[in-house]
XYZ file of C-alpha atoms in Angstrom:
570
model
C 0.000 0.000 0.000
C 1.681 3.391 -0.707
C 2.645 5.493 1.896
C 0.261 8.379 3.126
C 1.780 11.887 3.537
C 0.324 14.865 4.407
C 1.012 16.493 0.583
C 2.342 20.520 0.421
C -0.120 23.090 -0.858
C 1.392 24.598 -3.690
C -1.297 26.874 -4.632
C -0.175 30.595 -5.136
C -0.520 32.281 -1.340
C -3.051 34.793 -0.402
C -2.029 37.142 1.437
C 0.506 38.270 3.870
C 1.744 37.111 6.941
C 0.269 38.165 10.430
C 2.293 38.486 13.518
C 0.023 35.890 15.559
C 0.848 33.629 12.327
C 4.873 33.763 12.481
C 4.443 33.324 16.107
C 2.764 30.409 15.616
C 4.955 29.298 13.162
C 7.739 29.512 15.811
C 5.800 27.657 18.161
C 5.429 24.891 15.771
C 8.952 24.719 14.872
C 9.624 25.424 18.720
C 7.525 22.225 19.135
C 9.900 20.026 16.705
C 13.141 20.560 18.370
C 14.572 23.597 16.187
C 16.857 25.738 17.801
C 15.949 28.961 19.041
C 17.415 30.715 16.194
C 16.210 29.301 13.441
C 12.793 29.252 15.189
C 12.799 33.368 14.743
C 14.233 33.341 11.483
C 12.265 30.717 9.979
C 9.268 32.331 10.539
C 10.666 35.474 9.656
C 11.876 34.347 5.952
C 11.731 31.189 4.706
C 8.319 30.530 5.875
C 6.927 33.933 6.386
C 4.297 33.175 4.245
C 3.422 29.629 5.205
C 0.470 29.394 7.027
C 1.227 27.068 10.449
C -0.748 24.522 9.597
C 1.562 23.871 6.109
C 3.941 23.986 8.645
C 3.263 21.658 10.782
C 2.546 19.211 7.898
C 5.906 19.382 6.719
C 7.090 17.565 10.227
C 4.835 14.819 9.845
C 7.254 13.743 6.731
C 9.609 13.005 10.013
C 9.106 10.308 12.389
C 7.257 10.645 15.274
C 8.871 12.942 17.647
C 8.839 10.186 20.237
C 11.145 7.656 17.392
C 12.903 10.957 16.063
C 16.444 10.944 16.507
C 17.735 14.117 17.964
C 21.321 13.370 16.412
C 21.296 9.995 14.008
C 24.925 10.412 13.332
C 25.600 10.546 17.106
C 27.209 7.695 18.963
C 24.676 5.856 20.823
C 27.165 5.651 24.305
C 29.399 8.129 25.799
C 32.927 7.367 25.860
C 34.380 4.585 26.530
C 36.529 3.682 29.766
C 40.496 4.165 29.030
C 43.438 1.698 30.402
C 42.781 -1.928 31.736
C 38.798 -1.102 32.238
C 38.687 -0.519 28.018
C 40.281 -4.089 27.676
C 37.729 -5.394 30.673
C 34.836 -4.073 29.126
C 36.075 -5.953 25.668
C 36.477 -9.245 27.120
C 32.871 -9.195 28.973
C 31.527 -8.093 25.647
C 33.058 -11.442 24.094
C 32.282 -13.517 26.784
C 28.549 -12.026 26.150
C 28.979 -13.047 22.673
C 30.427 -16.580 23.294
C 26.875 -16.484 25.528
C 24.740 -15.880 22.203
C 26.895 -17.792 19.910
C 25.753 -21.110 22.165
C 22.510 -20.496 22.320
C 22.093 -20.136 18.398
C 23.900 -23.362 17.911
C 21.480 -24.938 20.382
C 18.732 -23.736 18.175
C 20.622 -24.678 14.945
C 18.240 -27.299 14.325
C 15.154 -25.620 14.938
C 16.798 -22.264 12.551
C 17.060 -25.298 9.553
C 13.026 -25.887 9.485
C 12.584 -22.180 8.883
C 12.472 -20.770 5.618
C 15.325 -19.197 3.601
C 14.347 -15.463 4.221
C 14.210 -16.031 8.197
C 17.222 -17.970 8.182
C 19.344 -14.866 6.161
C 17.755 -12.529 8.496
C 18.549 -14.445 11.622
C 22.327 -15.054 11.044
C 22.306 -11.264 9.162
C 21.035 -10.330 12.964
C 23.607 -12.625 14.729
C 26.449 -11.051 12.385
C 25.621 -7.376 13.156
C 25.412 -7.769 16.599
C 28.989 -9.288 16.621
C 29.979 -5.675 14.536
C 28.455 -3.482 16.772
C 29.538 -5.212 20.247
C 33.228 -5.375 18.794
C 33.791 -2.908 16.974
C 32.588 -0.391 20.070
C 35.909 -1.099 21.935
C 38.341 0.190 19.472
C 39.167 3.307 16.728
C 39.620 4.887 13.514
C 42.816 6.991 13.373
C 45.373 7.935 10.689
C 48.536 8.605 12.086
C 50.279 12.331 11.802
C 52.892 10.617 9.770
C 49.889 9.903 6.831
C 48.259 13.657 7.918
C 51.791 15.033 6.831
C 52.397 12.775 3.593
C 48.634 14.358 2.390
C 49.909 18.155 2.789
C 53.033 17.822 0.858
C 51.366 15.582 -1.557
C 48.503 17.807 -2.067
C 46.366 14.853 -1.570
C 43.076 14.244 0.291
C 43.658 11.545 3.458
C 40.517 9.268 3.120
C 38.922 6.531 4.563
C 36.742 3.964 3.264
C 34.056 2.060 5.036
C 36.663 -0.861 6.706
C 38.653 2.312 8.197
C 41.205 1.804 5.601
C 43.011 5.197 4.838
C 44.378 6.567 1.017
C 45.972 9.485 -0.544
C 43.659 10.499 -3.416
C 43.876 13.512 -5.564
C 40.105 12.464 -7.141
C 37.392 9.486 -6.942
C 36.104 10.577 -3.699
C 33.478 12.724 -1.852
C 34.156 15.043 0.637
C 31.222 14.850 4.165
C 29.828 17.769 4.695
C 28.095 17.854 8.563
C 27.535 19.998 11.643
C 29.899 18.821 14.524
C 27.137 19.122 17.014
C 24.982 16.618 15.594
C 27.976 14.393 14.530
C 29.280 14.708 18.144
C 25.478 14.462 19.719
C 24.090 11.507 21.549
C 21.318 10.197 19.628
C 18.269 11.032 21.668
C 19.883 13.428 24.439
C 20.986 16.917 23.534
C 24.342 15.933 24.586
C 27.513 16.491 23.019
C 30.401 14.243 23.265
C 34.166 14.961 22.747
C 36.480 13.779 20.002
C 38.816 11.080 22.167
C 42.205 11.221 21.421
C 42.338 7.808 20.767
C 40.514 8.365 17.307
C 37.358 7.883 16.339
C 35.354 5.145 18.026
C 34.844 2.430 15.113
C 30.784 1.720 16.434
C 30.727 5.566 15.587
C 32.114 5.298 12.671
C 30.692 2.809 10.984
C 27.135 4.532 11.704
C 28.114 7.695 10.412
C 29.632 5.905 7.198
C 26.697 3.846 6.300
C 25.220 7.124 5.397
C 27.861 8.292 3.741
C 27.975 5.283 0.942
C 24.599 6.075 -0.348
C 26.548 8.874 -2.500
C 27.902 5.636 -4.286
C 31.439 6.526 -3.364
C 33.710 4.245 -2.026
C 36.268 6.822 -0.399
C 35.571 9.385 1.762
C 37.355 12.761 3.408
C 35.815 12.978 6.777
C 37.370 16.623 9.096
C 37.479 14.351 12.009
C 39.603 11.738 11.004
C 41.649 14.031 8.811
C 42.317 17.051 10.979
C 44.418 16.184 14.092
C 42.450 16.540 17.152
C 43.669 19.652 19.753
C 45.815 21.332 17.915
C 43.850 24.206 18.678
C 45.524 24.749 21.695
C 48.106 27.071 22.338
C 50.226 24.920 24.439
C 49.245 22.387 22.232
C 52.985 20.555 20.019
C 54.590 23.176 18.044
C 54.384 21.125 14.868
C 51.169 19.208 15.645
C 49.302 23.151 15.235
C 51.284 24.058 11.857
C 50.514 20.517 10.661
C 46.651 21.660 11.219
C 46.953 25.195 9.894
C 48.452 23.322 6.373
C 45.534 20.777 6.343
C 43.326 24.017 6.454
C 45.145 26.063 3.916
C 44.287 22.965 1.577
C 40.692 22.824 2.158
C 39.817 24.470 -1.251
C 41.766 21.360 -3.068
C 40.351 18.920 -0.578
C 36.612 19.879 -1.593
C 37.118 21.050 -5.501
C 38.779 17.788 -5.929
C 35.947 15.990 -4.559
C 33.271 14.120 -6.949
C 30.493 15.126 -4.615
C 30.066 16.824 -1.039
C 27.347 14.716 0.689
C 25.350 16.689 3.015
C 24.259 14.701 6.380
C 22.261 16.824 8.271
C 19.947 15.449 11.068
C 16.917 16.163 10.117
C 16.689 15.391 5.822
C 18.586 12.070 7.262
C 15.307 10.716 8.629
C 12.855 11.998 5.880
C 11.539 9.424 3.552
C 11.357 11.460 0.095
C 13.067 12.107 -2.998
C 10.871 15.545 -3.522
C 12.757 18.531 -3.844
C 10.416 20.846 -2.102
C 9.808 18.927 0.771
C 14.118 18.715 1.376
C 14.305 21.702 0.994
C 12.012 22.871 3.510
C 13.388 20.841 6.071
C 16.985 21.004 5.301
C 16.509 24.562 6.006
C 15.212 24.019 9.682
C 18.300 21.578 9.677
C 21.867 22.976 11.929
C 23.415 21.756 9.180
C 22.195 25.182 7.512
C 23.226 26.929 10.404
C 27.326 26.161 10.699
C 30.191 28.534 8.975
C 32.097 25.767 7.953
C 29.381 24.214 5.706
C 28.766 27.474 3.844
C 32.369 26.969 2.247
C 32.337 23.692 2.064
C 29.377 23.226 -0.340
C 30.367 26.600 -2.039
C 33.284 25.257 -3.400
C 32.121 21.971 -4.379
C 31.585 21.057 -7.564
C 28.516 18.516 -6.820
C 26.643 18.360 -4.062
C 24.517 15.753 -2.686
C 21.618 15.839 0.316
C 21.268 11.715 1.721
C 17.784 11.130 3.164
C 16.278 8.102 4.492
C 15.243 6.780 0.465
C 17.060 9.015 -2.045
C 19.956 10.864 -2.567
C 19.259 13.868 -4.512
C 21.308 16.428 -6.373
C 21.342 19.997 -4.783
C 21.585 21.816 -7.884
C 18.473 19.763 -9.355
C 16.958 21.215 -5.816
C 17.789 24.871 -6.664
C 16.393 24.322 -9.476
C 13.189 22.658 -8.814
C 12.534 26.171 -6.023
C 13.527 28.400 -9.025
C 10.608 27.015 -11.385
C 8.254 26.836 -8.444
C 9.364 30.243 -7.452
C 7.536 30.993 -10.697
C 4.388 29.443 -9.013
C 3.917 30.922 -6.024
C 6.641 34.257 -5.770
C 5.843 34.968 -1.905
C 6.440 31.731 -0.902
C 9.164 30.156 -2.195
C 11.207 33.374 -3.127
C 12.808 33.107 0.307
C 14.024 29.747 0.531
C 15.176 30.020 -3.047
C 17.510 32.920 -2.683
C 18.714 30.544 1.327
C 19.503 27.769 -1.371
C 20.727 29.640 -4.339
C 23.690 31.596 -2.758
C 24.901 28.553 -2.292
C 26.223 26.878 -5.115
C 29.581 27.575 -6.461
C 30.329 30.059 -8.797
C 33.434 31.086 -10.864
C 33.067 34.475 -10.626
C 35.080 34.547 -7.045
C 33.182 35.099 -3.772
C 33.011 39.097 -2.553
C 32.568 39.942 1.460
C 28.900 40.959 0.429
C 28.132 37.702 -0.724
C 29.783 36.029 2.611
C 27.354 38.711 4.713
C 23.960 37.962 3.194
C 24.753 33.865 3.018
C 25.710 33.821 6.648
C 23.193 36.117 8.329
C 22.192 33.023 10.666
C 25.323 30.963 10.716
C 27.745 30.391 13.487
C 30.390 28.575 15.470
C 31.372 27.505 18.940
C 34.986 28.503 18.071
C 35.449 32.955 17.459
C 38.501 32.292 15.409
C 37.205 30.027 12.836
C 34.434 32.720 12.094
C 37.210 33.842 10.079
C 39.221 30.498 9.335
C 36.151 29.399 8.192
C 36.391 31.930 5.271
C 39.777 31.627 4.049
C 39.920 28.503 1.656
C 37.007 30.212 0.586
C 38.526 33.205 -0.371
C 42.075 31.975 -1.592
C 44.012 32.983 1.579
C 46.385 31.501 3.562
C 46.442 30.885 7.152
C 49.239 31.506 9.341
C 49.677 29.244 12.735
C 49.499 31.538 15.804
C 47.397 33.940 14.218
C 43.998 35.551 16.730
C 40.747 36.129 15.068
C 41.766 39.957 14.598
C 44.462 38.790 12.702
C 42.003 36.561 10.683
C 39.430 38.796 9.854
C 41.605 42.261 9.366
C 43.294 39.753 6.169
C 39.982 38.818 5.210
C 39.166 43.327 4.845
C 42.708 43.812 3.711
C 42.253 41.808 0.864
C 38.813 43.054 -0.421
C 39.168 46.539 0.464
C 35.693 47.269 -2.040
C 33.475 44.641 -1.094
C 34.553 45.872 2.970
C 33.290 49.366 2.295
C 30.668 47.756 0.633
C 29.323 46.119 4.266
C 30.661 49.102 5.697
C 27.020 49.826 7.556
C 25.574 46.584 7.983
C 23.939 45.849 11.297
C 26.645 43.917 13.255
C 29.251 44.066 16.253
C 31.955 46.005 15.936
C 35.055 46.241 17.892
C 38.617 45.813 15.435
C 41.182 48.273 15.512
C 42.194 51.282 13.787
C 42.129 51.776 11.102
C 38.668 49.319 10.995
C 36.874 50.437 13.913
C 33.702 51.292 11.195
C 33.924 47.505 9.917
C 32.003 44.969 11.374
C 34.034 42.774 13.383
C 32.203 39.649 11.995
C 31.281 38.528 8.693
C 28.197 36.139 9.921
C 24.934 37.301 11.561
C 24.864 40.987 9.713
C 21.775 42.539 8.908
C 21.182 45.686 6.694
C 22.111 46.746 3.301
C 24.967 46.639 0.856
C 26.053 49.815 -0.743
C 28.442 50.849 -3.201
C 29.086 54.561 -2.192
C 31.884 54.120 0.492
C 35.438 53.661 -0.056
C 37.941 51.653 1.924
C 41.444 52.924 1.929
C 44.289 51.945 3.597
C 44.068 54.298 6.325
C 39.609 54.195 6.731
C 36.684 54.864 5.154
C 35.517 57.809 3.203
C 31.748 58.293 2.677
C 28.485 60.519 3.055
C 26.093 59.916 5.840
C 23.489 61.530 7.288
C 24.948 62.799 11.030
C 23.284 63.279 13.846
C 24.234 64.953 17.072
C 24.024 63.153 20.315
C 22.844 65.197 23.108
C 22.409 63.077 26.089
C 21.431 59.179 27.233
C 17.952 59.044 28.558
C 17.522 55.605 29.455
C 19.828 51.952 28.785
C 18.407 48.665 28.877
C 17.660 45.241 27.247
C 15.182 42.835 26.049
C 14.488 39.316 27.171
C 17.115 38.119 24.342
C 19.543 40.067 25.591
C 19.618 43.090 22.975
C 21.120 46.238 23.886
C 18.337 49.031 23.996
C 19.601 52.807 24.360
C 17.187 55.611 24.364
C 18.578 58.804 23.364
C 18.048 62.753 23.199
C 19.525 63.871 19.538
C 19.357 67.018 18.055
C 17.840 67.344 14.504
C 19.584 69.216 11.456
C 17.602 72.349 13.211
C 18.936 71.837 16.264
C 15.419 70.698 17.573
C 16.072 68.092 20.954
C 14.341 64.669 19.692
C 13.820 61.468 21.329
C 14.712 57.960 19.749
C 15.376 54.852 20.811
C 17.768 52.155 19.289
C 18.904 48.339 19.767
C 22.286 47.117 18.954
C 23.007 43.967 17.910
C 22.626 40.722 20.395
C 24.972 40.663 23.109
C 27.340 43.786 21.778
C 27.602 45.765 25.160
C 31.376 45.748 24.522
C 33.698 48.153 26.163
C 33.606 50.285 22.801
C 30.179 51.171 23.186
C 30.087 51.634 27.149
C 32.850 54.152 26.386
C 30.375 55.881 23.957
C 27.982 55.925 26.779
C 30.113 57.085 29.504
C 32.277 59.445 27.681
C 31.522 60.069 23.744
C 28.180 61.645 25.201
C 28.385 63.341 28.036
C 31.832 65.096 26.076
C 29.700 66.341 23.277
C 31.816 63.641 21.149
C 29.155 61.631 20.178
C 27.324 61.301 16.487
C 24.767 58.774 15.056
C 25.828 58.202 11.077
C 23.472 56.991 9.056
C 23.509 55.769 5.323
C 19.904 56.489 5.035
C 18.202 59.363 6.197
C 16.389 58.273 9.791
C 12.985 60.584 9.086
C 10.917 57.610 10.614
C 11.515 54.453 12.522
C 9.849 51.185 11.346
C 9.429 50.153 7.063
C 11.841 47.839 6.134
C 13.335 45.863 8.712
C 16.928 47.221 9.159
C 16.208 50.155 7.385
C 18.372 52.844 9.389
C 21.094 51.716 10.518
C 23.549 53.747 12.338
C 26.951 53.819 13.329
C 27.788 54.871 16.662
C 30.436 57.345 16.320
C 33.082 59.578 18.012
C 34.323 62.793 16.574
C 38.258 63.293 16.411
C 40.287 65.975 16.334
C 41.562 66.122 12.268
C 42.683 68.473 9.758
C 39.297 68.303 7.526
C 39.644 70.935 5.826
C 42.841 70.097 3.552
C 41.179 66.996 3.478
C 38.234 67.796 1.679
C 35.628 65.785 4.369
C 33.608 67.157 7.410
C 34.356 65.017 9.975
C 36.796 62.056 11.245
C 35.587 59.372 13.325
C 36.035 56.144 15.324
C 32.999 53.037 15.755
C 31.741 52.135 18.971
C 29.034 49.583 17.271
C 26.110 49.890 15.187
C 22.317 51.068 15.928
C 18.910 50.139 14.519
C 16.038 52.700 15.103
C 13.136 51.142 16.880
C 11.084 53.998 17.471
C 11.010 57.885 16.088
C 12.510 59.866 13.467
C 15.148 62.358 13.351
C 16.135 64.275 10.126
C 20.130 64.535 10.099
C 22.426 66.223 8.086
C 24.512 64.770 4.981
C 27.957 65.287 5.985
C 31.599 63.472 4.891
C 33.370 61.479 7.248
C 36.363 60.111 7.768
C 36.407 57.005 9.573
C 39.658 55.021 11.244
């Protein structure tokens, strides 16, 4: 009998989204274990104009949340025990299986009156639980030795479904996963650690199984092919430059690739082939929601999503929401443009393009929100390097796409001369614009200023965004009131000193790319840079103004009409 889904209306939407309707699509996507997050944006884009109930139909293409796995690539233990109580554990577990072994040979002759099928399946059974019992006690690990013969060889270190490892400069596919879920006990949000010892074979062999629906027989997998710890900074001299090589190769490593198969979580336990229906889950998925992932399927050639019956092709996926974008505009316009600035392209990837791709992504690492970028963006690494040095490499060496993100909504916080950039290239909000210029000693543009007079009131919401309401003077010189959020957690000593100081000095200036007549209209719509005037020559300069950046503003509530003045920002 064929299977009974709930099917996805695909007639043309009617209307526009309510705010009791996006909250209720967050409580429905609260309801099936999506993050926080993507909760809020979800229901703010991709399904903006869903109604809940299509919503909630899309879940019931899952299983049940009570047989849903939280993590399916997770181990299904913790750890196990290291020393003399590893080998212990191992010899009860063979003992256990000496146990079972006896009692199918006492039912041998009773398993030779059943029928063929039962039989196979039987001694199939009897042969995986032998696997899994084994094969929990011990590891997959290359040695450093093969990790070092890959970099100078320019090869990719794989491993095939045995564990077996091989240099290969083609034939293979590259896994492309969130760490979290890889790392996550099955049905407990739980994270486990990478062991030292490698990567436990049980593990591995569930997280490979998925892997060989691509139809490839070798495989580059991070955690088997970066060495574990070299993170730290007391970490083995040569074991962290070893890493930082591995990383500069990661463009070769995934353009070399016949295929990146994505395993995310949640498209791993859907039983389709159709396009739409992945791609409305894969983007509740963490998967979607990583920096690393961004570059890794940007630079592949081919990329392919496994689910629980099909692998499909992403690029057939893109395609499939570009026709039906064609359908239905409103609805599908948003999770076609979350899908589309992903594949690769030859034309070279810009800092705008990074921005409006990444606007939810992130990492439990700071430095690798720039690392993350850098195969990306043909640069090289260098071991000891901080995230400043990162990301002030990444500006350096797009000096017109920085200006370009020059007053999107984001922390700030680098030195002079990039106090006006925004200190991360993920999680920005706001426009792009062409009409600033980055040169090697700031940032020359128009905005419209306006005059800080005094703080009236500082406080935050229940997420933890900044809210600062302010007295400003308008191009008149008319006192106004406004009040402004910065970005999430962004109190940083920059701004306090704004606060404290900027102000109460007379220091203190709002720019603003747009002029700020009116809160509300487009989300994001005025965005302005919290600035402090500096002493500067201006007038051989040609500009009204020089500057530092606290951090940037967004107007929540009233207007103030500012002037259009040239700064100078360091």
């Amino acid at each position: 009998m064929a299977e009974s889904r709930p099917a996805l209306n695909l007639d043309p939407s009617s209307g526009v989204s309510s705010l009791a309707q996006r909250e209720e699509i967050r409580r429905v996507l609260a309801e099936n274990w999506i993050g926080e997050q993507r909760c809020l944006t979800g229901s703010l884009n991709e399904f903006k104009y869903w109604a809940p109930g299509e919503v909630r139909a899309l879940f019931q293409l899952l299983p049940p949340l009570a047989e849903r796995k939280l993590y399916p690539l997770g181990p299904e233990f913790r750890t196990i025990p290291t020393g003399l109580q590893r080998w212990k554990g191992l010899a009860g577990k063979v003992a256990l299986l000496g146990l079972a072994d006896s009692l199918v040979l006492l039912g041998f002759p009773f398993l030779l009156l059943a029928n063929k099928d039962d039989r196979e399946k039987a001694m199939g059974g009897l042969k995986t639980m032998h696997v899994d019992v084994i094969s929990s006690s011990f590891f997959v690990k290359p040695s450093l030795e093969l990790m070092q013969q890959a970099v100078e060889s320019g090869k990719a270190l794989c491993v095939n479904k045995w564990g077996q490892f091989r240099l290969l400069d083609s034939g293979y596919a590259a896994i492309s996963h969130a760490w979290c879920e890889t790392m996550g006990l099955e049905y407990h949000d739980e994270k486990t650690e990478q062991d030292s010892r490698g990567l436990n074979m049980h593990h591995f062999f569930h997280i490979i199984e998925q892997a060989c629906k691509s139809g490839f027989e070798w495989f580059w997998f991070d955690l088997l092919a970066i060495p574990k710890g070299s993170d730290d900074p007391t970490a083995d001299k040569t074991l962290r430059e070893l890493k930082t090589k591995i990383i500069n190769s990661l463009y070769d490593v995934y353009r070399n690739a016949g295929v990146v198969v994505i395993l995310d979580a949640l498209t791993m336990q859907i039983r389709s082939g159709n396009h739409l229906e992945i791609a409305v889950i894969l983007s509740c998925g963490r998967w979607l929601t990583r920096i690393w992932t961004y570059q890794e399927v940007k630079i592949a050639r081919k990329t392919l999503i496994v689910t629980a019956t099909h692998v499909v092709d992403f690029s057939e996926m893109v395609e499939t929401l570009k026709q039906q974008e064609k359908v239905d505009f409103w609805r599908w316009n948003q999770l076609y443009l979350t899908f589309r600035r992903l594949l690769h392209t030859d034309q070279g990837i810009s800092l705008p393009d990074i921005a409006l791709s990444c606007q939810n992504r992130n990492t439990c690492n700071e430095i690798d929100y720039a690392r993350g970028f850098f195969a990306l963006l043909g640069l090289k690494w260098q071991t000891g390097w901080s995230y400043d040095d990162g990301i002030l490499e990444i500006l350096r060496s797009q000096p017109r796409h920085a200006g370009r993100i020059a007053n999107m909504h984001g922390i700030r916080g680098l030195p002079s001369p990039y106090s006006w950039a925004p200190k991360y290239l993920a999680r920005l909000e706001g426009k792009i614009s062409d009409d600033y210029h980055c040169q090697p000693f700031g940032l020359l543009g128009y905005w419209y200023t306006v005059p800080v007079k005094e703080v009236k009131k500082v406080g935050a919401t229940d997420d933890n965004t900044p809210l600062i309401m302010l007295a400003v003077l308008d191009k008149d010189g008319v006192e106004v009131e406004i009040q402004t959020s910065l970005p999430q957690r962004s109190w940083t000593d920059q701004v306090e000193e704004w606060v404290k100081k900027a102000v109460p000095s007379g220091q203190a200036r709002l720019l603003c790319q747009d002029n700020p007549v009116m809160a509300g209209g487009e989300p994001n719509a005025h965005v302005m840079l919290l600035a402090t005037q500096t002493p500067g020559g201006t007038d051989a300069l040609e500009f009204d103004g020089t500057a530092k950046i606290a951090g940037s503003a967004v107007l929540n509530y009233g207007g103030v009409e500012g002037t259009k003045l040239k700064w100078w920002l360091s």
